[in-house]
Amino acid sequence: MRQGKLAGKTPDLHTTDILEIILNSAYEGVTVVDKNGIIVEFNDAYSRFISVDKKDAIGRPVSEVIDNTNLHHTVKTGISERGVIQYIQGQPMVVHRIPLWKEGVLVGAVGMLIFEGVTELYRIYERFLEKTAQTGKINSQKLVENTKVSNSTLDRIIGTSDAIANLKRMTRKVAKTEATVLISGESGTGKEMFAHSIHDLSHYTQGPFISVNCGAIPDHLFESELFGYEEGAFTGAKKGGKPGKLELAESGTIFLDEIGEMPQMMQTKLLRVLQEKVFERVGGIKPIQLKARVVAATNRNLKEMVQSGTFREDLYYRINVIELAIPPLRKRSEDIPILIAHFLTDICKKYEMAEKEITENAISSLMNYEWYGNIRELANIIEKVVILTDGNVIDSHHLPNYIKGQHFSSIPSLSPINQLKEEDDNKEKEIIIQAMKDSGGNKSKAADRLGIHRTTLYKKLKKHGLQ
């Protein structure tokens, strides 16, 4: 580090100086390794804690310097670990292990000690409880309830990218309001999870969460499904009538998924409900108050639909008070390794298998794939390779041919008949993905392009994990 002045002039601060200041000013211990697990940066805090001089640490394998580290595995798997416990010199430590990617290539990893130890973390928590108990500003039961809500909704949305972090912040803000929310994004991006999060973080959380897929209801049944019907309203109506989705959602949230598929006649009626907060059952005359939060979602461009006259402009502005735009997975590829780790663990537990590892090459292939089916497609692929891969290591040759560009027959566990079926399934999936892309995500247009009924397309989307 340069100090003082040279020839009466303060020297410039270079990038290397800034990095050194950050590393040595950090309260946490920080170490950086290259792709071979060799330490290339090591800050003073870490040096003091493990009593190893920086000059003796840099250039050595991290496994020889730090007790029980997994950082050398992080640079092989590309999977981050946050808030895990690691015993260093007999002390339990809270650590992060984060892979470093550059242009899709895994180039190293950084390890950080978040606290001096778990003991200190407990002390901080105890001081927090003591302070809040003294001020009387917090109810312990309420704290437990809030923790359960957080763990059951927003925290289950996986990702550390800036886009997801910003969306989570917005979700927390809008959940506390009465504003109608429109969640936009491609199929499989997790729109319903964000809708659930809004519900669970709002004061409607004690009520039900009712989901309506506007694209899966036949046009002639839409009104009765949404508003319900009275006895004798039409031939075949149940005795005593039937409540609709809006009525069932009382004191809760009504989630109108794929609202861009809603018939225009129903768009007019829904607009009236949202404006007047009242509706009637089919065949009824008794007004029913709308006592539910409304959240809508779409995978279509509603602005373009408004311009083309297929979606009401006034309804668009009524449902789009706040928009949460979820980016496709290909726009946040840094989240892919974390999602892979999550699905690997979950799927192995589901099938009671030994946990499997995935190689850097396989992760790189998955990160470079376009993922038009988004998170749902990724989960589908991981489940497939977990089931089909012999052994505990998943490599790039285990991936489907449309991801790795290699023939799927390289998996020895597939018989010739199963290989042929796999190839047909993959080809069908490629055709459906292209049709969805060409139609801008419009399932009705995609079905027309494919020459199949929309219901058949829904079944195939579900089959391939693209719905």
Short mmCIF file of C-alpha atoms in Angstrom, two decimals:
data_model
loop_
_atom_site.label_atom_id
_atom_site.label_comp_id
_atom_site.label_asym_id
_atom_site.label_seq_id
_atom_site.Cartn_x
_atom_site.Cartn_y
_atom_site.Cartn_z
CA MET A 1 0.00 0.00 0.00
CA ARG A 2 1.42 3.39 -0.98
CA GLN A 3 1.35 6.07 1.71
CA GLY A 4 2.32 9.76 1.94
CA LYS A 5 3.14 11.98 -1.05
CA LEU A 6 5.59 11.71 -3.89
CA ALA A 7 7.11 14.95 -5.28
CA GLY A 8 4.35 16.94 -3.53
CA LYS A 9 1.55 15.02 -5.32
CA THR A 10 -0.89 12.52 -3.88
CA PRO A 11 -0.51 9.25 -5.82
CA ASP A 12 -3.48 7.82 -7.73
CA LEU A 13 -5.53 5.02 -6.20
CA HIS A 14 -5.46 2.01 -8.50
CA THR A 15 -7.82 -0.97 -8.68
CA THR A 16 -5.29 -3.17 -6.88
CA ASP A 17 -5.12 -0.61 -4.05
CA ILE A 18 -8.91 -0.57 -3.76
CA LEU A 19 -9.06 -4.37 -3.64
CA GLU A 20 -6.40 -4.45 -0.92
CA ILE A 21 -8.25 -1.82 1.15
CA ILE A 22 -11.51 -3.78 0.89
CA LEU A 23 -9.89 -7.09 1.78
CA ASN A 24 -8.00 -5.74 4.78
CA SER A 25 -10.74 -3.41 6.05
CA ALA A 26 -13.38 -6.14 6.01
CA TYR A 27 -14.49 -7.30 9.43
CA GLU A 28 -15.03 -10.80 8.00
CA GLY A 29 -12.28 -13.15 7.00
CA VAL A 30 -12.00 -13.25 3.22
CA THR A 31 -10.08 -15.66 1.00
CA VAL A 32 -10.12 -15.99 -2.79
CA VAL A 33 -9.03 -19.11 -4.71
CA ASP A 34 -8.44 -19.72 -8.41
CA LYS A 35 -10.04 -22.50 -10.46
CA ASN A 36 -7.49 -24.99 -9.04
CA GLY A 37 -8.32 -24.17 -5.42
CA ILE A 38 -5.07 -22.23 -4.90
CA ILE A 39 -5.29 -19.18 -2.62
CA VAL A 40 -4.71 -15.93 -4.55
CA GLU A 41 -6.02 -13.41 -1.97
CA PHE A 42 -6.12 -13.67 1.81
CA ASN A 43 -7.06 -10.80 4.12
CA ASP A 44 -5.58 -9.83 7.49
CA ALA A 45 -8.70 -10.84 9.47
CA TYR A 46 -8.41 -14.43 8.24
CA SER A 47 -4.66 -14.37 8.84
CA ARG A 48 -5.13 -13.28 12.45
CA PHE A 49 -7.88 -15.79 13.13
CA ILE A 50 -6.02 -18.89 11.96
CA SER A 51 -2.53 -17.55 12.82
CA VAL A 52 -1.16 -18.03 9.32
CA ASP A 53 0.80 -15.21 7.65
CA LYS A 54 -0.65 -13.97 4.39
CA LYS A 55 2.62 -14.66 2.54
CA ASP A 56 2.50 -18.28 3.76
CA ALA A 57 -1.12 -18.73 2.68
CA ILE A 58 -1.09 -17.25 -0.83
CA GLY A 59 -0.02 -19.78 -3.43
CA ARG A 60 -0.99 -22.83 -1.35
CA PRO A 61 -4.04 -25.12 -1.80
CA VAL A 62 -6.85 -23.79 0.37
CA SER A 63 -7.45 -27.25 1.84
CA GLU A 64 -3.94 -27.10 3.38
CA VAL A 65 -4.51 -23.71 5.01
CA ILE A 66 -8.13 -23.62 6.26
CA ASP A 67 -9.68 -26.39 8.36
CA ASN A 68 -12.66 -28.29 6.90
CA THR A 69 -13.00 -25.95 3.93
CA ASN A 70 -15.09 -26.86 0.90
CA LEU A 71 -13.90 -23.91 -1.17
CA HIS A 72 -11.87 -26.20 -3.44
CA HIS A 73 -15.11 -28.10 -4.16
CA THR A 74 -16.96 -24.84 -4.89
CA VAL A 75 -14.59 -24.15 -7.81
CA LYS A 76 -15.41 -27.58 -9.22
CA THR A 77 -19.20 -27.54 -8.81
CA GLY A 78 -19.91 -23.82 -9.25
CA ILE A 79 -22.57 -24.11 -6.54
CA SER A 80 -22.65 -21.42 -3.87
CA GLU A 81 -23.24 -22.11 -0.17
CA ARG A 82 -24.49 -19.33 2.08
CA GLY A 83 -24.75 -19.29 5.85
CA VAL A 84 -23.33 -22.79 6.38
CA ILE A 85 -21.46 -23.94 9.47
CA GLN A 86 -17.75 -24.73 9.18
CA TYR A 87 -15.54 -25.77 12.11
CA ILE A 88 -12.24 -23.88 12.05
CA GLN A 89 -9.76 -24.65 14.82
CA GLY A 90 -12.58 -26.30 16.75
CA GLN A 91 -14.92 -23.27 16.54
CA PRO A 92 -18.20 -23.32 14.61
CA MET A 93 -18.17 -20.52 12.03
CA VAL A 94 -20.86 -19.06 9.74
CA VAL A 95 -19.42 -18.93 6.21
CA HIS A 96 -20.33 -18.10 2.62
CA ARG A 97 -18.73 -19.86 -0.34
CA ILE A 98 -19.43 -18.10 -3.63
CA PRO A 99 -18.24 -19.20 -7.11
CA LEU A 100 -16.74 -16.55 -9.41
CA TRP A 101 -17.87 -16.72 -13.05
CA LYS A 102 -16.46 -14.78 -15.98
CA GLU A 103 -18.17 -14.98 -19.37
CA GLY A 104 -19.78 -18.28 -18.42
CA VAL A 105 -16.52 -19.87 -17.23
CA LEU A 106 -15.84 -20.75 -13.59
CA VAL A 107 -12.60 -18.94 -12.71
CA GLY A 108 -12.45 -19.17 -8.91
CA ALA A 109 -14.35 -18.76 -5.66
CA VAL A 110 -14.46 -16.51 -2.61
CA GLY A 111 -14.95 -17.65 0.98
CA MET A 112 -16.10 -15.31 3.77
CA LEU A 113 -16.52 -15.59 7.53
CA ILE A 114 -19.73 -13.72 8.24
CA PHE A 115 -19.39 -13.66 12.04
CA GLU A 116 -16.50 -14.38 14.36
CA GLY A 117 -18.41 -17.48 15.31
CA VAL A 118 -21.82 -18.97 16.01
CA THR A 119 -21.43 -18.01 19.66
CA GLU A 120 -21.30 -14.34 18.71
CA LEU A 121 -24.36 -14.77 16.49
CA TYR A 122 -26.28 -16.15 19.46
CA ARG A 123 -25.11 -13.21 21.60
CA ILE A 124 -26.36 -10.72 19.00
CA TYR A 125 -29.73 -12.48 18.88
CA GLU A 126 -29.95 -12.54 22.70
CA ARG A 127 -29.18 -8.81 22.88
CA PHE A 128 -31.92 -8.17 20.32
CA LEU A 129 -34.47 -10.13 22.35
CA GLU A 130 -33.44 -8.36 25.58
CA LYS A 131 -33.79 -4.94 24.00
CA THR A 132 -37.17 -5.63 22.42
CA ALA A 133 -38.49 -7.19 25.62
CA GLN A 134 -37.50 -4.06 27.57
CA THR A 135 -39.12 -1.66 25.11
CA GLY A 136 -42.20 -3.84 24.71
CA LYS A 137 -42.19 -3.15 20.97
CA ILE A 138 -42.34 -6.74 19.83
CA ASN A 139 -44.49 -9.72 20.63
CA SER A 140 -42.53 -12.98 20.68
CA GLN A 141 -45.47 -14.96 19.31
CA LYS A 142 -45.84 -12.47 16.48
CA LEU A 143 -42.10 -12.82 15.77
CA VAL A 144 -42.52 -16.58 15.44
CA GLU A 145 -45.54 -16.14 13.14
CA ASN A 146 -43.69 -13.67 10.93
CA THR A 147 -40.70 -16.00 10.72
CA LYS A 148 -42.95 -18.86 9.61
CA VAL A 149 -44.53 -16.67 6.93
CA SER A 150 -41.14 -15.53 5.64
CA ASN A 151 -39.79 -19.08 5.50
CA SER A 152 -42.90 -20.40 3.75
CA THR A 153 -43.12 -17.89 0.90
CA LEU A 154 -40.63 -15.31 -0.26
CA ASP A 155 -37.61 -17.17 1.12
CA ARG A 156 -38.50 -20.17 -1.04
CA ILE A 157 -37.90 -18.07 -4.16
CA ILE A 158 -34.32 -19.00 -4.98
CA GLY A 159 -31.85 -16.55 -6.44
CA THR A 160 -29.22 -14.01 -5.45
CA SER A 161 -29.15 -11.93 -8.64
CA ASP A 162 -29.90 -8.22 -8.44
CA ALA A 163 -33.12 -8.75 -10.40
CA ILE A 164 -34.52 -11.24 -7.87
CA ALA A 165 -33.33 -9.19 -4.89
CA ASN A 166 -35.13 -6.12 -6.27
CA LEU A 167 -38.29 -8.12 -6.96
CA LYS A 168 -38.32 -9.42 -3.39
CA ARG A 169 -37.99 -5.88 -2.04
CA MET A 170 -40.88 -4.70 -4.23
CA THR A 171 -42.99 -7.70 -3.20
CA ARG A 172 -42.57 -6.84 0.48
CA LYS A 173 -43.59 -3.24 -0.20
CA VAL A 174 -46.68 -3.89 -2.33
CA ALA A 175 -47.90 -6.75 -0.12
CA LYS A 176 -48.68 -4.26 2.67
CA THR A 177 -50.90 -2.17 0.38
CA GLU A 178 -54.30 -2.67 -1.27
CA ALA A 179 -52.91 -2.05 -4.77
CA THR A 180 -53.81 -4.45 -7.55
CA VAL A 181 -50.66 -6.17 -8.80
CA LEU A 182 -49.82 -7.49 -12.27
CA ILE A 183 -47.04 -10.08 -12.36
CA SER A 184 -45.55 -10.44 -15.83
CA GLY A 185 -43.06 -12.94 -17.12
CA GLU A 186 -42.61 -15.99 -19.31
CA SER A 187 -44.10 -19.35 -18.42
CA GLY A 188 -42.13 -21.14 -15.71
CA THR A 189 -40.51 -18.05 -14.16
CA GLY A 190 -42.34 -18.41 -10.83
CA LYS A 191 -45.21 -15.92 -11.13
CA GLU A 192 -47.49 -17.92 -8.83
CA MET A 193 -44.81 -18.06 -6.12
CA PHE A 194 -44.61 -14.26 -6.12
CA ALA A 195 -48.41 -14.12 -5.98
CA HIS A 196 -48.35 -16.47 -2.96
CA SER A 197 -45.72 -14.25 -1.36
CA ILE A 198 -47.89 -11.16 -1.77
CA HIS A 199 -50.79 -13.03 -0.18
CA ASP A 200 -48.82 -14.37 2.77
CA LEU A 201 -47.14 -11.05 3.52
CA SER A 202 -50.40 -9.09 3.37
CA HIS A 203 -53.20 -8.70 5.93
CA TYR A 204 -55.23 -11.13 3.75
CA THR A 205 -52.96 -13.98 4.82
CA GLN A 206 -55.60 -15.50 7.13
CA GLY A 207 -57.94 -15.96 4.16
CA PRO A 208 -57.67 -18.43 1.26
CA PHE A 209 -55.46 -18.11 -1.81
CA ILE A 210 -57.63 -18.97 -4.83
CA SER A 211 -55.90 -19.48 -8.17
CA VAL A 212 -57.72 -19.24 -11.51
CA ASN A 213 -55.97 -20.26 -14.74
CA CYS A 214 -57.72 -18.05 -17.27
CA GLY A 215 -56.21 -19.98 -20.16
CA ALA A 216 -57.55 -23.37 -19.07
CA ILE A 217 -61.25 -22.54 -18.64
CA PRO A 218 -63.55 -22.97 -21.68
CA ASP A 219 -65.11 -19.66 -22.70
CA HIS A 220 -68.71 -20.78 -22.06
CA LEU A 221 -67.86 -21.80 -18.47
CA PHE A 222 -65.80 -18.76 -17.56
CA GLU A 223 -68.55 -16.62 -16.06
CA SER A 224 -69.97 -19.37 -13.86
CA GLU A 225 -66.47 -20.39 -12.70
CA LEU A 226 -65.57 -16.85 -11.69
CA PHE A 227 -68.91 -15.57 -10.35
CA GLY A 228 -70.70 -18.81 -9.43
CA TYR A 229 -74.33 -19.57 -10.26
CA GLU A 230 -77.74 -19.91 -8.64
CA GLU A 231 -79.93 -23.00 -8.71
CA GLY A 232 -81.71 -23.32 -12.05
CA ALA A 233 -79.45 -20.78 -13.77
CA PHE A 234 -78.90 -23.23 -16.64
CA THR A 235 -79.45 -26.87 -17.54
CA GLY A 236 -77.35 -29.06 -15.28
CA ALA A 237 -76.88 -26.41 -12.57
CA LYS A 238 -76.40 -27.91 -9.11
CA LYS A 239 -79.22 -27.79 -6.64
CA GLY A 240 -78.61 -24.87 -4.33
CA GLY A 241 -76.21 -23.27 -6.81
CA LYS A 242 -72.44 -22.99 -6.52
CA PRO A 243 -70.12 -20.21 -5.32
CA GLY A 244 -67.58 -18.90 -7.81
CA LYS A 245 -63.88 -18.28 -7.35
CA LEU A 246 -64.39 -14.62 -6.36
CA GLU A 247 -66.76 -15.68 -3.62
CA LEU A 248 -64.48 -18.46 -2.38
CA ALA A 249 -61.63 -15.98 -2.09
CA GLU A 250 -63.44 -13.86 0.53
CA SER A 251 -60.97 -12.33 3.02
CA GLY A 252 -58.12 -13.75 0.96
CA THR A 253 -56.52 -13.36 -2.48
CA ILE A 254 -57.86 -14.16 -5.93
CA PHE A 255 -55.02 -14.91 -8.36
CA LEU A 256 -55.98 -14.50 -12.04
CA ASP A 257 -53.20 -16.36 -13.84
CA GLU A 258 -52.76 -15.90 -17.61
CA ILE A 259 -55.24 -13.03 -17.61
CA GLY A 260 -54.25 -12.29 -21.21
CA GLU A 261 -56.21 -15.44 -22.21
CA MET A 262 -59.45 -14.11 -20.68
CA PRO A 263 -62.31 -13.81 -23.24
CA GLN A 264 -63.17 -10.19 -24.10
CA MET A 265 -66.71 -10.54 -22.80
CA MET A 266 -65.32 -11.53 -19.40
CA GLN A 267 -62.81 -8.67 -19.51
CA THR A 268 -65.73 -6.23 -19.54
CA LYS A 269 -67.44 -7.95 -16.62
CA LEU A 270 -64.24 -8.23 -14.59
CA LEU A 271 -63.57 -4.50 -15.09
CA ARG A 272 -67.00 -3.71 -13.62
CA VAL A 273 -66.27 -5.94 -10.61
CA LEU A 274 -62.92 -4.27 -9.97
CA GLN A 275 -64.46 -0.80 -10.25
CA GLU A 276 -67.59 -1.38 -8.18
CA LYS A 277 -66.27 -4.12 -5.84
CA VAL A 278 -69.49 -6.06 -6.32
CA PHE A 279 -70.69 -8.96 -8.51
CA GLU A 280 -73.63 -11.35 -8.92
CA ARG A 281 -73.87 -15.07 -9.47
CA VAL A 282 -75.07 -16.24 -12.88
CA GLY A 283 -78.87 -16.28 -12.69
CA GLY A 284 -78.83 -14.33 -9.44
CA ILE A 285 -79.97 -10.85 -8.44
CA LYS A 286 -78.34 -10.55 -5.04
CA PRO A 287 -75.20 -8.39 -5.09
CA ILE A 288 -72.11 -9.92 -3.47
CA GLN A 289 -69.32 -7.72 -2.17
CA LEU A 290 -65.81 -8.42 -3.47
CA LYS A 291 -63.78 -8.88 -0.29
CA ALA A 292 -60.53 -10.19 -1.74
CA ARG A 293 -57.17 -8.89 -2.90
CA VAL A 294 -56.74 -9.20 -6.67
CA VAL A 295 -53.41 -10.28 -8.18
CA ALA A 296 -53.12 -10.99 -11.91
CA ALA A 297 -50.37 -12.56 -13.99
CA THR A 298 -49.58 -12.88 -17.67
CA ASN A 299 -46.94 -14.32 -19.96
CA ARG A 300 -48.15 -12.13 -22.82
CA ASN A 301 -47.42 -8.53 -23.80
CA LEU A 302 -50.65 -6.86 -22.69
CA LYS A 303 -49.60 -3.48 -24.12
CA GLU A 304 -49.42 -5.02 -27.60
CA MET A 305 -52.76 -6.72 -27.00
CA VAL A 306 -54.28 -3.36 -26.04
CA GLN A 307 -52.95 -1.83 -29.27
CA SER A 308 -54.33 -4.72 -31.33
CA GLY A 309 -57.72 -4.46 -29.60
CA THR A 310 -57.66 -7.93 -28.00
CA PHE A 311 -57.36 -6.65 -24.42
CA ARG A 312 -59.32 -3.79 -22.88
CA GLU A 313 -57.19 -0.73 -22.21
CA ASP A 314 -59.20 0.33 -19.16
CA LEU A 315 -58.88 -3.17 -17.64
CA TYR A 316 -55.13 -3.13 -18.32
CA TYR A 317 -54.66 0.05 -16.30
CA ARG A 318 -57.01 -1.22 -13.57
CA ILE A 319 -54.99 -4.41 -12.96
CA ASN A 320 -51.58 -2.83 -13.59
CA VAL A 321 -51.34 -0.44 -10.65
CA ILE A 322 -48.06 -2.14 -9.68
CA GLU A 323 -46.17 -4.42 -12.07
CA LEU A 324 -43.69 -7.06 -10.98
CA ALA A 325 -41.77 -8.03 -14.11
CA ILE A 326 -39.97 -11.35 -13.57
CA PRO A 327 -36.98 -11.79 -15.88
CA PRO A 328 -36.51 -15.09 -17.75
CA LEU A 329 -33.89 -17.47 -16.39
CA ARG A 330 -31.56 -16.78 -19.34
CA LYS A 331 -31.40 -13.12 -18.18
CA ARG A 332 -30.20 -14.12 -14.69
CA SER A 333 -27.89 -17.03 -15.40
CA GLU A 334 -25.94 -16.38 -12.18
CA ASP A 335 -28.90 -17.94 -10.33
CA ILE A 336 -28.69 -21.22 -12.28
CA PRO A 337 -26.00 -22.94 -10.09
CA ILE A 338 -28.00 -22.14 -6.93
CA LEU A 339 -31.18 -23.53 -8.49
CA ILE A 340 -29.32 -26.65 -9.64
CA ALA A 341 -28.04 -27.26 -6.10
CA HIS A 342 -31.55 -26.85 -4.70
CA PHE A 343 -33.16 -29.22 -7.22
CA LEU A 344 -30.38 -31.81 -6.86
CA THR A 345 -30.92 -31.96 -3.10
CA ASP A 346 -34.73 -32.00 -3.32
CA ILE A 347 -34.94 -34.61 -6.06
CA CYS A 348 -32.43 -36.95 -4.42
CA LYS A 349 -34.46 -36.72 -1.18
CA LYS A 350 -37.69 -37.28 -3.11
CA TYR A 351 -36.41 -40.55 -4.61
CA GLU A 352 -34.36 -41.49 -1.51
CA MET A 353 -31.12 -41.48 -3.49
CA ALA A 354 -27.61 -40.65 -2.34
CA GLU A 355 -26.98 -36.99 -3.06
CA LYS A 356 -25.35 -36.48 -6.46
CA GLU A 357 -22.72 -33.98 -7.59
CA ILE A 358 -22.58 -32.11 -10.87
CA THR A 359 -19.42 -31.16 -12.75
CA GLU A 360 -18.27 -27.71 -13.83
CA ASN A 361 -18.70 -28.67 -17.50
CA ALA A 362 -22.30 -29.73 -16.93
CA ILE A 363 -23.10 -26.51 -15.05
CA SER A 364 -21.47 -24.48 -17.81
CA SER A 365 -23.65 -26.22 -20.42
CA LEU A 366 -26.76 -25.56 -18.34
CA MET A 367 -25.80 -21.90 -17.90
CA ASN A 368 -25.36 -21.44 -21.66
CA TYR A 369 -28.74 -22.98 -22.56
CA GLU A 370 -31.57 -20.53 -23.39
CA TRP A 371 -34.20 -22.01 -20.98
CA TYR A 372 -37.41 -20.98 -22.74
CA GLY A 373 -39.22 -23.14 -20.18
CA ASN A 374 -37.39 -21.26 -17.42
CA ILE A 375 -37.19 -22.64 -13.86
CA ARG A 376 -39.84 -25.28 -14.49
CA GLU A 377 -37.82 -26.65 -17.41
CA LEU A 378 -34.61 -26.62 -15.35
CA ALA A 379 -36.29 -28.60 -12.57
CA ASN A 380 -37.58 -31.06 -15.15
CA ILE A 381 -34.09 -31.56 -16.65
CA ILE A 382 -32.40 -32.03 -13.26
CA GLU A 383 -35.01 -34.61 -12.26
CA LYS A 384 -34.46 -36.46 -15.52
CA VAL A 385 -30.67 -36.64 -15.25
CA VAL A 386 -30.80 -37.57 -11.55
CA ILE A 387 -32.99 -40.55 -12.40
CA LEU A 388 -31.09 -41.65 -15.52
CA THR A 389 -27.50 -41.10 -14.41
CA ASP A 390 -25.68 -44.08 -12.92
CA GLY A 391 -23.27 -43.17 -10.16
CA ASN A 392 -23.12 -40.01 -8.07
CA VAL A 393 -21.56 -37.59 -10.57
CA ILE A 394 -23.56 -35.84 -13.31
CA ASP A 395 -21.37 -34.72 -16.21
CA SER A 396 -22.14 -32.83 -19.42
CA HIS A 397 -22.58 -36.04 -21.46
CA HIS A 398 -25.53 -36.96 -19.24
CA LEU A 399 -27.49 -33.89 -20.40
CA PRO A 400 -30.12 -34.03 -23.18
CA ASN A 401 -28.81 -33.50 -26.71
CA TYR A 402 -30.62 -30.18 -27.24
CA ILE A 403 -28.68 -28.72 -24.27
CA LYS A 404 -25.22 -30.15 -24.84
CA GLY A 405 -25.39 -30.65 -28.61
CA GLN A 406 -24.43 -34.30 -28.19
CA HIS A 407 -26.39 -37.46 -28.90
CA PHE A 408 -28.38 -38.61 -25.88
CA SER A 409 -27.47 -42.24 -26.53
CA SER A 410 -24.23 -41.63 -24.61
CA ILE A 411 -26.16 -42.54 -21.47
CA PRO A 412 -25.50 -46.26 -21.14
CA SER A 413 -28.62 -46.94 -19.08
CA LEU A 414 -30.95 -46.28 -22.06
CA SER A 415 -31.97 -49.17 -24.29
CA PRO A 416 -32.27 -48.56 -28.10
CA ILE A 417 -36.09 -48.34 -27.78
CA ASN A 418 -35.84 -45.86 -24.91
CA GLN A 419 -33.21 -43.88 -26.82
CA LEU A 420 -35.62 -43.56 -29.75
CA LYS A 421 -38.43 -42.46 -27.45
CA GLU A 422 -36.11 -39.96 -25.79
CA GLU A 423 -35.13 -38.53 -29.17
CA ASP A 424 -38.79 -38.20 -30.21
CA ASP A 425 -39.64 -36.46 -26.92
CA ASN A 426 -36.71 -34.09 -27.31
CA LYS A 427 -37.67 -33.27 -30.89
CA GLU A 428 -41.28 -32.63 -29.84
CA LYS A 429 -40.07 -30.35 -27.06
CA GLU A 430 -37.84 -28.40 -29.47
CA ILE A 431 -40.78 -27.88 -31.86
CA ILE A 432 -43.07 -26.70 -29.04
CA ILE A 433 -40.42 -24.31 -27.69
CA GLN A 434 -39.98 -22.81 -31.18
CA ALA A 435 -43.75 -22.47 -31.66
CA MET A 436 -44.10 -20.72 -28.29
CA LYS A 437 -41.20 -18.42 -29.19
CA ASP A 438 -42.66 -17.58 -32.62
CA SER A 439 -46.07 -16.84 -31.10
CA GLY A 440 -44.65 -14.59 -28.38
CA GLY A 441 -45.81 -16.91 -25.61
CA ASN A 442 -49.44 -16.96 -26.82
CA LYS A 443 -50.60 -20.53 -26.27
CA SER A 444 -53.64 -20.21 -28.57
CA LYS A 445 -51.45 -19.05 -31.48
CA ALA A 446 -48.84 -21.70 -30.68
CA ALA A 447 -51.53 -24.40 -30.75
CA ASP A 448 -52.72 -23.11 -34.15
CA ARG A 449 -49.16 -23.19 -35.47
CA LEU A 450 -48.76 -26.77 -34.28
CA GLY A 451 -52.15 -27.83 -35.63
CA ILE A 452 -53.39 -29.11 -32.26
CA HIS A 453 -56.10 -28.09 -29.81
CA ARG A 454 -55.11 -25.71 -27.01
CA THR A 455 -55.98 -28.38 -24.40
CA THR A 456 -53.57 -30.80 -26.11
CA LEU A 457 -50.86 -28.13 -26.05
CA TYR A 458 -51.38 -27.65 -22.30
CA LYS A 459 -50.88 -31.38 -21.74
CA LYS A 460 -47.67 -31.38 -23.79
CA LEU A 461 -46.36 -28.27 -22.01
CA LYS A 462 -46.96 -30.02 -18.70
CA LYS A 463 -45.31 -33.22 -19.96
CA HIS A 464 -42.13 -31.35 -20.91
CA GLY A 465 -42.07 -29.08 -17.86
CA LEU A 466 -42.77 -25.96 -19.94
CA GLN A 467 -46.22 -24.96 -18.62
#
